[in-house]
CSV table of C-alpha atoms in Angstrom, one decimal:
chain,number,residue,atom,x,y,z
A,1,MET,CA,71.4,110.7,105.9
A,2,SER,CA,73.7,113.6,106.5
A,3,ALA,CA,75.2,115.5,109.4
A,4,TRP,CA,77.9,117.9,110.4
A,5,GLY,CA,79.0,119.5,113.7
A,6,ARG,CA,81.8,121.0,115.7
A,7,SER,CA,84.0,119.4,118.3
A,8,SER,CA,84.4,120.4,122.0
A,9,SER,CA,87.5,122.0,123.4
A,10,LEU,CA,88.6,118.9,125.2
A,11,LEU,CA,92.2,117.9,124.8
A,12,PRO,CA,92.6,114.5,123.1
A,13,ASP,CA,93.8,111.6,125.3
A,14,ALA,CA,97.5,111.2,125.3
A,15,VAL,CA,98.9,108.8,122.8
A,16,ASP,CA,100.7,105.8,124.3
A,17,SER,CA,104.2,106.9,125.4
A,18,ALA,CA,105.7,104.4,123.0
A,19,GLY,CA,104.2,106.6,120.2
A,20,PRO,CA,102.1,105.4,117.3
A,21,PRO,CA,103.3,102.5,115.2
A,22,THR,CA,105.9,103.3,112.5
A,23,ARG,CA,103.7,101.9,109.7
A,24,ARG,CA,103.8,104.4,106.9
A,25,PRO,CA,101.6,104.6,103.8
A,26,ILE,CA,102.7,104.6,100.2
A,27,ARG,CA,102.5,108.3,99.3
A,28,TYR,CA,102.1,109.3,95.7
A,29,LEU,CA,102.9,112.9,95.1
A,30,SER,CA,101.1,115.0,92.5
A,31,PRO,CA,102.2,114.7,88.9
A,32,MET,CA,103.8,118.1,89.3
A,33,SER,CA,106.4,116.6,91.7
A,34,ASP,CA,110.0,116.8,90.6
A,35,LEU,CA,111.3,113.6,89.1
A,36,SER,CA,115.0,112.7,88.6
A,37,ASP,CA,116.5,112.4,85.1
A,38,ASP,CA,116.6,108.6,85.6
A,39,ASP,CA,112.8,108.4,85.9
A,40,CYS,CA,111.2,106.7,82.9
A,41,GLU,CA,108.2,108.0,81.1
A,42,ASP,CA,105.9,105.8,83.1
A,43,ASP,CA,106.9,107.6,86.3
A,44,ALA,CA,104.1,110.1,86.4
A,45,MET,CA,104.0,110.2,90.1
A,46,SER,CA,106.4,109.7,93.0
A,47,VAL,CA,106.2,107.7,96.2
A,48,THR,CA,107.2,108.6,99.7
A,49,SER,CA,107.8,105.9,102.3
A,50,PHE,CA,109.0,102.4,101.8
A,51,PRO,CA,108.3,100.1,98.8
A,52,PRO,CA,104.7,98.8,99.1
A,53,PHE,CA,102.7,95.9,100.1
A,54,SER,CA,104.5,93.7,103.0
A,55,ALA,CA,69.7,105.1,99.9
A,56,GLY,CA,70.3,107.3,102.0
A,57,PRO,CA,73.7,108.9,102.5
A,58,SER,CA,74.8,110.2,105.8
A,59,SER,CA,77.5,112.8,106.5
A,60,VAL,CA,79.1,114.3,109.6
A,61,SER,CA,81.4,117.3,110.0
A,62,SER,CA,83.0,118.7,113.1
A,63,HIS,CA,85.4,121.3,114.4
A,64,THR,CA,88.2,120.5,116.9
A,65,THR,CA,89.0,123.4,119.3
A,66,HIS,CA,91.8,122.1,121.4
A,67,PRO,CA,93.5,124.9,123.3
A,68,GLN,CA,96.9,124.1,122.0
A,69,ASP,CA,98.6,121.9,119.4
A,70,ASP,CA,99.5,118.9,121.6
A,71,ALA,CA,102.8,117.4,120.4
A,72,SER,CA,101.7,114.0,121.7
A,73,MET,CA,99.2,114.0,118.9
A,74,ARG,CA,101.8,114.0,116.2
A,75,SER,CA,103.1,111.0,114.5
A,76,ALA,CA,106.5,109.8,115.8
A,77,SER,CA,107.4,108.5,112.3
A,78,PRO,CA,110.3,110.3,110.7
A,79,ALA,CA,109.8,112.1,107.5
A,80,PRO,CA,109.6,109.5,104.7
A,81,SER,CA,112.0,109.5,101.8
A,82,VAL,CA,110.9,109.8,98.2
A,83,TRP,CA,110.7,106.9,95.8
A,84,SER,CA,109.9,107.0,92.1
A,85,MET,CA,106.5,105.6,91.1
A,86,THR,CA,107.4,102.9,88.6
A,87,SER,CA,105.3,100.7,86.4
A,88,SER,CA,106.1,97.7,88.5
A,89,LEU,CA,105.0,99.4,91.7
A,90,ARG,CA,101.8,100.4,90.0
A,91,ARG,CA,101.1,96.9,88.8
A,92,GLN,CA,101.6,95.6,92.4
A,93,ALA,CA,98.7,97.8,93.5
A,94,TYR,CA,96.2,95.8,91.4
A,95,ARG,CA,94.8,92.4,90.8
A,96,HIS,CA,92.4,91.4,88.1
A,97,GLU,CA,89.2,89.3,88.4
A,98,TYR,CA,86.4,88.8,85.9
A,99,GLY,CA,88.0,91.4,83.6
A,100,ARG,CA,88.0,94.2,86.2
A,101,GLY,CA,90.9,95.7,88.1
A,102,LEU,CA,90.7,95.5,91.9
A,103,ASN,CA,92.9,96.7,94.7
A,104,ASN,CA,95.6,94.3,95.8
A,105,TYR,CA,95.8,95.7,99.4
A,106,SER,CA,92.5,94.8,101.1
A,107,ASP,CA,90.3,91.8,101.1
A,108,ILE,CA,87.4,93.7,102.7
A,109,TYR,CA,86.8,96.3,100.0
A,110,SER,CA,86.1,94.4,96.7
A,111,LEU,CA,84.7,97.0,94.3
A,112,PRO,CA,86.8,97.6,91.1
A,113,ALA,CA,89.4,100.3,90.9
A,114,ASP,CA,89.5,100.8,87.1
A,115,ASP,CA,88.4,103.4,84.5
A,116,GLU,CA,84.9,102.1,84.3
A,117,GLU,CA,84.4,102.4,88.1
A,118,TYR,CA,86.0,105.9,88.2
A,119,GLU,CA,83.7,107.1,85.5
A,120,ARG,CA,80.7,105.9,87.5
A,121,LEU,CA,82.1,107.7,90.6
A,122,ASP,CA,82.6,110.9,88.7
A,123,LYS,CA,79.0,110.9,87.5
A,124,GLN,CA,77.8,110.0,91.0
A,125,HIS,CA,79.8,112.9,92.5
A,126,GLU,CA,78.1,115.3,90.1
A,127,MET,CA,74.7,113.9,91.1
A,128,PHE,CA,75.4,114.3,94.8
A,129,LYS,CA,76.5,117.9,94.3
A,130,VAL,CA,73.1,118.7,92.7
A,131,ILE,CA,71.1,117.0,95.4
A,132,MET,CA,73.1,117.9,98.5
A,133,GLY,CA,75.3,120.9,97.5
A,134,LYS,CA,79.0,120.9,97.1
A,135,TYR,CA,80.1,121.4,100.7
A,136,PRO,CA,78.4,121.7,104.2
A,137,PRO,CA,78.0,125.3,105.3
A,138,PRO,CA,81.0,125.5,107.7
A,139,PHE,CA,83.4,124.3,105.0
A,140,ASP,CA,84.5,127.6,103.5
A,141,ASP,CA,85.0,129.2,107.0
A,142,VAL,CA,87.3,126.3,107.9
A,143,MET,CA,89.3,126.1,104.7
A,144,ARG,CA,89.6,129.9,104.1
A,145,ASP,CA,93.3,130.9,104.1
A,146,ASN,CA,93.1,133.6,106.7
A,147,THR,CA,96.0,132.8,109.0
A,148,PRO,CA,99.5,133.7,107.6
A,149,GLY,CA,101.9,130.9,107.9
A,150,GLU,CA,99.2,128.3,108.7
A,151,PRO,CA,98.1,126.7,105.4
A,152,LYS,CA,94.9,124.7,105.6
A,153,ALA,CA,94.9,120.9,105.0
A,154,CYS,CA,92.2,118.6,103.8
A,155,LEU,CA,92.1,114.8,103.9
A,156,ASP,CA,89.8,112.6,101.8
A,157,LEU,CA,89.5,109.0,103.0
A,158,GLY,CA,88.6,106.5,100.3
A,159,CYS,CA,88.9,109.1,97.6
A,160,GLY,CA,87.9,106.8,94.7
A,161,SER,CA,88.3,108.8,91.4
A,162,GLY,CA,89.4,111.8,93.4
A,163,SER,CA,86.7,114.1,92.0
A,164,TRP,CA,85.9,115.6,95.4
A,165,ILE,CA,89.4,116.2,96.7
A,166,MET,CA,90.7,117.6,93.4
A,167,GLU,CA,87.9,120.2,93.4
A,168,VAL,CA,88.9,121.2,96.9
A,169,ALA,CA,92.5,121.5,95.8
A,170,ARG,CA,91.6,123.7,92.8
A,171,GLU,CA,89.2,126.0,94.8
A,172,TYR,CA,91.7,126.4,97.7
A,173,PRO,CA,95.1,126.5,95.9
A,174,ASN,CA,97.0,127.5,99.1
A,175,SER,CA,95.8,124.4,100.9
A,176,SER,CA,97.4,121.0,101.1
A,177,CYS,CA,95.1,118.2,100.0
A,178,VAL,CA,95.7,114.5,100.6
A,179,ALA,CA,93.7,111.7,98.9
A,180,VAL,CA,93.9,108.3,100.5
A,181,ASP,CA,92.8,105.1,98.9
A,182,LEU,CA,93.8,101.4,98.4
A,183,VAL,CA,95.2,102.2,94.9
A,184,PRO,CA,96.9,105.4,93.6
A,185,MET,CA,94.8,108.0,91.9
A,186,GLN,CA,95.3,107.8,88.1
A,187,SER,CA,94.3,111.4,87.2
A,188,THR,CA,96.7,113.2,84.9
A,189,THR,CA,95.2,116.6,86.0
A,190,MET,CA,95.9,116.4,89.7
A,191,PRO,CA,96.5,119.9,91.1
A,192,PRO,CA,100.1,120.6,92.4
A,193,ASN,CA,98.7,121.0,95.9
A,194,CYS,CA,97.1,117.6,96.0
A,195,ARG,CA,98.8,114.2,96.5
A,196,SER,CA,97.6,110.6,96.5
A,197,GLU,CA,98.5,108.1,99.2
A,198,VAL,CA,98.0,104.4,99.1
A,199,ASP,CA,97.0,103.2,102.5
A,200,ASP,CA,94.4,101.0,104.3
A,201,VAL,CA,92.4,103.1,106.7
A,202,ASN,CA,91.7,100.0,108.8
A,203,LEU,CA,95.3,100.0,109.9
A,204,GLY,CA,94.9,103.3,111.7
A,205,LEU,CA,95.5,107.0,111.1
A,206,GLU,CA,98.1,107.8,113.8
A,207,HIS,CA,100.5,109.2,111.2
A,208,PHE,CA,97.9,111.9,110.5
A,209,TYR,CA,97.1,113.0,114.0
A,210,GLY,CA,96.7,116.8,114.3
A,211,ASP,CA,97.4,117.4,110.6
A,212,PHE,CA,94.1,118.3,108.9
A,213,ASN,CA,91.4,121.0,109.1
A,214,VAL,CA,88.9,118.9,107.1
A,215,VAL,CA,88.4,115.2,106.9
A,216,HIS,CA,85.9,113.9,104.3
A,217,ALA,CA,84.7,110.3,103.7
A,218,ARG,CA,81.9,109.2,101.4
A,219,LEU,CA,80.4,105.7,101.1
A,220,ILE,CA,83.3,103.8,102.5
A,221,SER,CA,81.6,101.6,105.1
A,222,SER,CA,81.7,98.4,103.1
A,223,GLY,CA,85.5,98.6,103.3
A,224,ILE,CA,85.8,99.6,107.0
A,225,LYS,CA,86.0,97.0,109.8
A,226,ASP,CA,85.4,99.3,112.8
A,227,TYR,CA,83.6,102.5,111.7
A,228,HIS,CA,83.1,103.7,115.3
A,229,GLY,CA,86.8,103.3,115.9
A,230,LEU,CA,87.5,105.3,112.7
A,231,ILE,CA,85.5,108.2,114.0
A,232,GLU,CA,87.7,108.2,117.1
A,233,HIS,CA,90.8,108.3,114.9
A,234,ILE,CA,89.3,111.2,112.8
A,235,SER,CA,88.7,113.2,116.0
A,236,ARG,CA,92.4,113.0,116.6
A,237,VAL,CA,93.4,113.8,113.0
A,238,LEU,CA,91.5,117.0,113.0
A,239,ARG,CA,93.2,120.3,114.1
A,240,PRO,CA,91.5,122.8,116.4
A,241,GLY,CA,88.4,124.1,114.6
A,242,GLY,CA,88.5,121.2,112.2
A,243,LEU,CA,85.5,119.9,110.2
A,244,LEU,CA,84.4,116.3,109.7
A,245,ASP,CA,82.1,115.5,106.7
A,246,ILE,CA,81.0,111.9,106.3
A,247,MET,CA,78.2,110.2,104.3
A,248,GLU,CA,77.0,106.6,104.2
A,249,PHE,CA,74.2,104.4,102.8
A,250,ASP,CA,72.4,101.7,104.8
A,251,PHE,CA,72.1,99.1,102.0
A,252,CYS,CA,68.3,99.1,102.2
A,253,GLY,CA,65.5,99.9,99.7
A,254,TYR,CA,62.4,102.0,100.7
A,255,ASP,CA,59.0,102.7,99.3
A,256,GLU,CA,57.5,106.1,98.4
A,257,HIS,CA,56.4,106.5,102.0
A,258,HIS,CA,60.0,106.0,103.2
A,259,LYS,CA,59.1,102.6,104.7
A,260,ARG,CA,61.8,99.9,104.4
A,261,ILE,CA,61.0,97.2,101.9
A,262,GLU,CA,62.0,93.9,103.5
A,263,PRO,CA,63.5,91.3,101.3
A,264,SER,CA,62.2,87.7,101.3
A,265,VAL,CA,63.7,85.5,104.0
A,266,ASP,CA,62.1,82.2,103.1
A,267,GLY,CA,64.6,81.3,100.4
A,268,ASN,CA,62.3,82.2,97.5
A,269,ILE,CA,63.8,85.1,95.6
A,270,ARG,CA,61.0,87.4,94.3
A,271,ALA,CA,60.2,91.0,93.5
A,272,PRO,CA,60.8,93.8,94.3
A,273,TRP,CA,64.3,92.9,93.0
A,274,TRP,CA,66.3,96.0,94.0
A,275,PRO,CA,65.8,95.6,97.8
A,276,GLN,CA,66.4,91.9,97.3
A,277,TRP,CA,69.7,92.6,95.5
A,278,LEU,CA,70.7,95.1,98.2
A,279,ALA,CA,70.1,92.4,100.9
A,280,PHE,CA,72.6,90.1,99.1
A,281,LEU,CA,75.0,93.0,98.8
A,282,ARG,CA,74.7,93.8,102.5
A,283,ASP,CA,75.4,90.2,103.4
A,284,ALA,CA,78.4,90.0,101.1
A,285,ALA,CA,79.9,93.2,102.5
A,286,LYS,CA,79.2,92.1,106.1
A,287,ASN,CA,80.8,88.6,105.5
A,288,ARG,CA,83.9,90.4,104.2
A,289,GLY,CA,84.1,92.4,107.3
A,290,GLY,CA,82.5,95.7,106.2
A,291,ALA,CA,80.6,98.0,108.6
A,292,VAL,CA,77.3,97.7,106.9
A,293,ASP,CA,75.4,99.3,109.8
A,294,ALA,CA,77.5,102.5,109.9
A,295,ALA,CA,74.8,104.7,108.3
A,296,THR,CA,72.3,103.6,111.0
A,297,HIS,CA,74.5,104.6,113.9
A,298,LEU,CA,76.5,107.4,112.3
A,299,HIS,CA,74.5,110.2,113.9
A,300,ASP,CA,74.7,108.8,117.4
A,301,TRP,CA,78.4,107.9,117.1
A,302,VAL,CA,79.3,111.5,116.3
A,303,ARG,CA,76.8,113.2,118.4
A,304,GLU,CA,77.8,111.3,121.5
A,305,HIS,CA,81.5,111.7,120.9
A,306,ARG,CA,83.0,114.1,123.5
A,307,ARG,CA,85.2,115.9,120.9
A,308,PHE,CA,82.3,116.8,118.5
A,309,GLU,CA,79.7,119.5,119.0
A,310,ASN,CA,77.1,121.3,116.9
A,311,VAL,CA,76.4,118.1,115.0
A,312,VAL,CA,74.0,118.5,112.1
A,313,TYR,CA,72.3,115.4,110.6
A,314,ARG,CA,70.4,115.2,107.3
A,315,GLU,CA,68.7,112.5,105.4
A,316,PHE,CA,68.5,112.5,101.6
A,317,TRP,CA,66.0,110.4,99.8
A,318,VAL,CA,66.9,109.7,96.2
A,319,PRO,CA,64.6,107.8,93.8
A,320,SER,CA,66.2,104.7,92.3
A,321,SER,CA,64.4,105.2,89.0
A,322,PRO,CA,62.6,108.0,87.2
A,323,PHE,CA,59.1,107.3,88.7
A,324,LEU,CA,58.4,110.7,90.2
A,325,SER,CA,56.5,113.4,88.3
A,326,ASP,CA,58.6,116.3,89.5
A,327,PRO,CA,61.1,117.1,86.7
A,328,PHE,CA,64.0,117.5,89.1
A,329,TRP,CA,63.5,114.3,90.9
A,330,ARG,CA,62.7,112.5,87.6
A,331,GLN,CA,66.1,113.5,86.3
A,332,MET,CA,67.8,112.5,89.6
A,333,GLY,CA,66.0,109.1,89.3
A,334,LEU,CA,67.5,108.7,85.8
A,335,CYS,CA,70.9,109.5,87.1
A,336,MET,CA,70.5,107.1,90.1
A,337,ARG,CA,69.2,104.3,87.9
A,338,GLU,CA,72.3,104.6,85.7
A,339,ASP,CA,74.5,104.6,88.7
A,340,ILE,CA,72.8,101.5,90.1
A,341,LEU,CA,73.1,99.6,86.8
A,342,GLU,CA,76.8,100.5,86.6
A,343,PHE,CA,77.3,99.6,90.2
A,344,MET,CA,75.7,96.2,89.7
A,345,ARG,CA,78.2,95.5,86.9
A,346,SER,CA,81.0,96.3,89.3
């Protein structure tokens, strides 16, 4: 399921006069950032802010066309200072369970954050590009550097391995790209115009209000408590003319006629196994607080939001194994089966 659109020209509601909370994320600059002579070899990145830690996809994009840049939209937080990213800070970002590295920041999102998972996400990213295309049609118009003195900015929420945001940074070198996740990105090839920030999206995005031309999120619903509220935050993060591009999956399996395959509910586990496994996954994510119904409601949430317009919604049906005779979809089925098996190990 996929969609994109443009927002209306309504001014955002005024932020509370007290201003947004002063919570600030842990911000990891790109590896190109200047480091002091005292930084050890491990300090490949830097940190701004305070020391840390007190089936079917659907995507939406939108433009914000507010008549003016409302100062009330901006974060009241002062500019953060720069801290060196040391090995001890990096270790604090992770915990280890069953031989895998997980984030140490959120109890809601429980997938690994290690090399094995990042390799899976990199391959998944390439598969999605083949099936859906790299960007929605309005993307280049929004990100094109055509206004002197106004560099474009792109935000990736739940960036994972960072494949998507780093491609944007390389293709639009004059833009500023920010990758947000529960752990720092580990890439040694991060472009100089891209930085990684450690933050929990569930705590709010007030510090980003009015800062970005594009906001992207892909398959993050299992780690989001209030997805409808997240869309409201994103509507305020976007600049006038901004684009929202989000994609989610509904944790269900379907047959060749696109009919949902219902798992057994009588306590007897039986085939087909993939929909049954997805049902267990859905329950587990829901019990942890994840918004497992986000894909089902995504279109309505964005279409009915007063700041979004020209919303385009698409559904993509991807085979979970190579059972189709068409060579293209047979290859995609092979890729998806590999992704599923690696996902199960996670």
